[in-house]
């Protein structure tokens, strides 16, 4: 019997598998397809992402790495695409007035998301987890003393028994349904595509032109330029996306789309199971970003959960909410600003635009000393 069976090897599942294996647990992790594919993510992340890339790839150069976009040198080649210093907010389309928010140094990086998943999964394997691609978990049954999974592999279908199951199988989580856990509050529909023309610009563009959310343009260095948007259910996302691309007057290729869960449910744990990442709705309500929140929660799970003591699931539930709860709450408030009347939005932009001191994953840093200093400057 395994200690943990992990379903889904995106950032959250890979991170949990790695950390649990490092603690000496017997971990098996199943990924239904090829790691990182199909792509349905911008891979726009704060510099904190480098803390999760394995130490052997992290030269510790982060503090001295401004010239390299804040990226540790040896991870750069594999994952790094562009260093971003800020965002230009627009209330209209491509040619509308821009309200810049920025720092002098890089705030975030555009990274190769497919490669990121592979690197994180390799780290889990190096730590001793048994990570298997092309393995789909088709059923999960929970008992008082174990969980049983049915797994369809390339050659055969087989059963696996574990003391606990981690559901890190994305926004439409099958594990969540099997454990009878509630859905996140809302599912946005996201779409993106690429103009292959290289662009090393330092700003992303954000357009508050989409109902309840936004559209974006992300320069990805040699990876070209990404155009994307996310919108609430019921919106005609393909039509909104066509309008965005037409407005910019670009030819795009490699269209893809995905679901973004917003608002975690009131519980993400059961008798012998727990959810991580998008399955648990652990995303930023004001951007939909979930790579770092999912990995943060995975660390909480690996630290708190003892597979022989199911009561420790409560400790995980408390720990991740302690870590992320306030930022998620404030993130909902920030998102409400996207639906405010335009004159209010314009006044807010003009008041706060310029240099900022906020951390892009932490809306609570709006109240930090750094942000106050930036405002006074
Ligand atoms: C358009 C768009 C843009 C985004 N941009 C950003 C961004 O710039 N920055 C950011 O931080 N976040 C972004 N996100 C969100 C980000 O992609 C997710 O928050 C993140 O991928 C969540 O990681 P995860 O490991 O929880 O889930 P996932 O990355 O979805 O991984 C789940 C894995 O489980 C596998 N799986 C599912 N079911 C099974 C099964 N039955 N058996 C085995 N395997 C299974 C899937 O194949 C998948 O690999 C974006 C999302 C969208 C849709």
mmCIF file of C-alpha atoms and ligand atoms in Angstrom, residues 7-13 30-33 37 40-45 113 117 135-137 168-171 174 190-192 216 258-260 276-279 283 288-292, ligand 1:
data_model
loop_
_atom_site.group_PDB
_atom_site.id
_atom_site.type_symbol
_atom_site.label_atom_id
_atom_site.label_comp_id
_atom_site.label_asym_id
_atom_site.label_seq_id
_atom_site.Cartn_x
_atom_site.Cartn_y
_atom_site.Cartn_z
ATOM 1 C CA UNK A 7 -3.879 12.199 -9.203
ATOM 2 C CA UNK A 8 -2.633 14.795 -11.720
ATOM 3 C CA UNK A 9 0.962 15.995 -12.105
ATOM 4 C CA UNK A 10 0.654 19.731 -12.768
ATOM 5 C CA UNK A 11 2.532 22.168 -10.501
ATOM 6 C CA UNK A 12 0.455 21.307 -7.411
ATOM 7 C CA UNK A 13 0.653 17.509 -7.764
ATOM 8 C CA UNK A 30 -0.439 9.563 -12.146
ATOM 9 C CA UNK A 31 -0.627 11.991 -15.074
ATOM 10 C CA UNK A 32 -3.199 11.203 -17.729
ATOM 11 C CA UNK A 33 -1.226 12.577 -20.670
ATOM 12 C CA UNK A 37 0.337 19.243 -22.233
ATOM 13 C CA UNK A 40 -3.671 26.126 -21.327
ATOM 14 C CA UNK A 41 -1.774 28.704 -19.265
ATOM 15 C CA UNK A 42 0.238 31.895 -19.723
ATOM 16 C CA UNK A 43 3.025 30.886 -17.353
ATOM 17 C CA UNK A 44 3.211 34.473 -16.075
ATOM 18 C CA UNK A 45 4.499 34.135 -12.523
ATOM 19 C CA UNK A 113 4.822 26.452 -18.791
ATOM 20 C CA UNK A 117 5.703 21.058 -15.420
ATOM 21 C CA UNK A 135 -1.911 6.937 -16.724
ATOM 22 C CA UNK A 136 -5.508 8.072 -16.205
ATOM 23 C CA UNK A 137 -7.223 7.570 -12.871
ATOM 24 C CA UNK A 168 -4.443 17.615 -7.923
ATOM 25 C CA UNK A 169 -6.293 16.885 -11.138
ATOM 26 C CA UNK A 170 -7.164 20.428 -12.168
ATOM 27 C CA UNK A 171 -10.328 22.535 -12.217
ATOM 28 C CA UNK A 174 -12.684 13.819 -10.888
ATOM 29 C CA UNK A 190 -9.888 31.353 -20.603
ATOM 30 C CA UNK A 191 -8.475 31.458 -24.126
ATOM 31 C CA UNK A 192 -5.078 32.334 -25.524
ATOM 32 C CA UNK A 216 -4.118 40.541 -21.830
ATOM 33 C CA UNK A 258 -8.902 26.248 -20.365
ATOM 34 C CA UNK A 259 -10.994 26.634 -17.258
ATOM 35 C CA UNK A 260 -10.075 28.856 -14.305
ATOM 36 C CA UNK A 276 -4.666 20.713 -4.125
ATOM 37 C CA UNK A 277 -4.309 23.546 -6.640
ATOM 38 C CA UNK A 278 -7.073 24.217 -9.163
ATOM 39 C CA UNK A 279 -9.036 21.207 -7.891
ATOM 40 C CA UNK A 283 -6.177 30.623 -7.366
ATOM 41 C CA UNK A 288 -6.882 33.499 -12.177
ATOM 42 C CA UNK A 289 -3.209 32.625 -11.571
ATOM 43 C CA UNK A 290 -2.837 29.406 -9.615
ATOM 44 C CA UNK A 291 0.668 28.070 -10.156
ATOM 45 C CA UNK A 292 2.167 29.533 -6.991
HETATM 46 C C1 LIG B 1 -5.948 30.710 -20.099
HETATM 47 C C2 LIG B 1 -5.252 30.490 -18.768
HETATM 48 C C3 LIG B 1 -4.142 31.256 -18.448
HETATM 49 C C4 LIG B 1 -3.517 31.076 -17.207
HETATM 50 N N1 LIG B 1 -2.411 31.821 -16.901
HETATM 51 C C5 LIG B 1 -1.790 31.677 -15.717
HETATM 52 C C6 LIG B 1 -0.629 32.428 -15.391
HETATM 53 O O1 LIG B 1 -0.141 33.210 -16.187
HETATM 54 N N2 LIG B 1 -0.059 32.233 -14.169
HETATM 55 C C7 LIG B 1 -0.572 31.357 -13.265
HETATM 56 O O2 LIG B 1 -0.044 31.248 -12.150
HETATM 57 N N3 LIG B 1 -1.651 30.607 -13.551
HETATM 58 C C8 LIG B 1 -2.269 30.753 -14.760
HETATM 59 N N4 LIG B 1 -3.357 29.985 -15.063
HETATM 60 C C9 LIG B 1 -3.847 29.037 -14.065
HETATM 61 C C10 LIG B 1 -2.917 27.830 -13.993
HETATM 62 O O3 LIG B 1 -2.826 27.232 -15.254
HETATM 63 C C11 LIG B 1 -3.474 26.832 -12.966
HETATM 64 O O4 LIG B 1 -3.804 27.511 -11.777
HETATM 65 C C12 LIG B 1 -2.447 25.745 -12.660
HETATM 66 O O5 LIG B 1 -2.151 25.000 -13.802
HETATM 67 C C13 LIG B 1 -3.006 24.826 -11.579
HETATM 68 O O6 LIG B 1 -2.112 23.775 -11.346
HETATM 69 P P1 LIG B 1 -2.657 22.357 -10.857
HETATM 70 O O7 LIG B 1 -1.459 21.507 -10.699
HETATM 71 O O8 LIG B 1 -3.599 22.545 -9.748
HETATM 72 O O9 LIG B 1 -3.578 21.847 -12.072
HETATM 73 P P2 LIG B 1 -3.205 21.527 -13.576
HETATM 74 O O10 LIG B 1 -2.021 22.311 -14.004
HETATM 75 O O11 LIG B 1 -4.479 21.673 -14.335
HETATM 76 O O12 LIG B 1 -2.769 20.019 -13.547
HETATM 77 C C14 LIG B 1 -3.706 19.004 -13.365
HETATM 78 C C15 LIG B 1 -3.177 17.776 -14.050
HETATM 79 O O13 LIG B 1 -4.021 16.677 -13.756
HETATM 80 C C16 LIG B 1 -4.117 15.857 -14.892
HETATM 81 N N5 LIG B 1 -5.307 15.038 -14.739
HETATM 82 C C17 LIG B 1 -6.607 15.456 -14.764
HETATM 83 N N6 LIG B 1 -7.431 14.418 -14.548
HETATM 84 C C18 LIG B 1 -6.642 13.319 -14.393
HETATM 85 C C19 LIG B 1 -6.914 11.944 -14.158
HETATM 86 N N7 LIG B 1 -8.182 11.488 -14.027
HETATM 87 N N8 LIG B 1 -5.872 11.082 -14.056
HETATM 88 C C20 LIG B 1 -4.590 11.527 -14.168
HETATM 89 N N9 LIG B 1 -4.287 12.819 -14.414
HETATM 90 C C21 LIG B 1 -5.291 13.713 -14.508
HETATM 91 C C22 LIG B 1 -4.152 16.848 -16.049
HETATM 92 O O14 LIG B 1 -3.761 16.256 -17.260
HETATM 93 C C23 LIG B 1 -3.166 17.911 -15.578
HETATM 94 O O15 LIG B 1 -1.856 17.689 -16.034
HETATM 95 C C24 LIG B 1 -4.012 30.118 -16.292
HETATM 96 C C25 LIG B 1 -5.108 29.329 -16.639
HETATM 97 C C26 LIG B 1 -5.727 29.507 -17.865
HETATM 98 C C27 LIG B 1 -6.908 28.646 -18.231
#
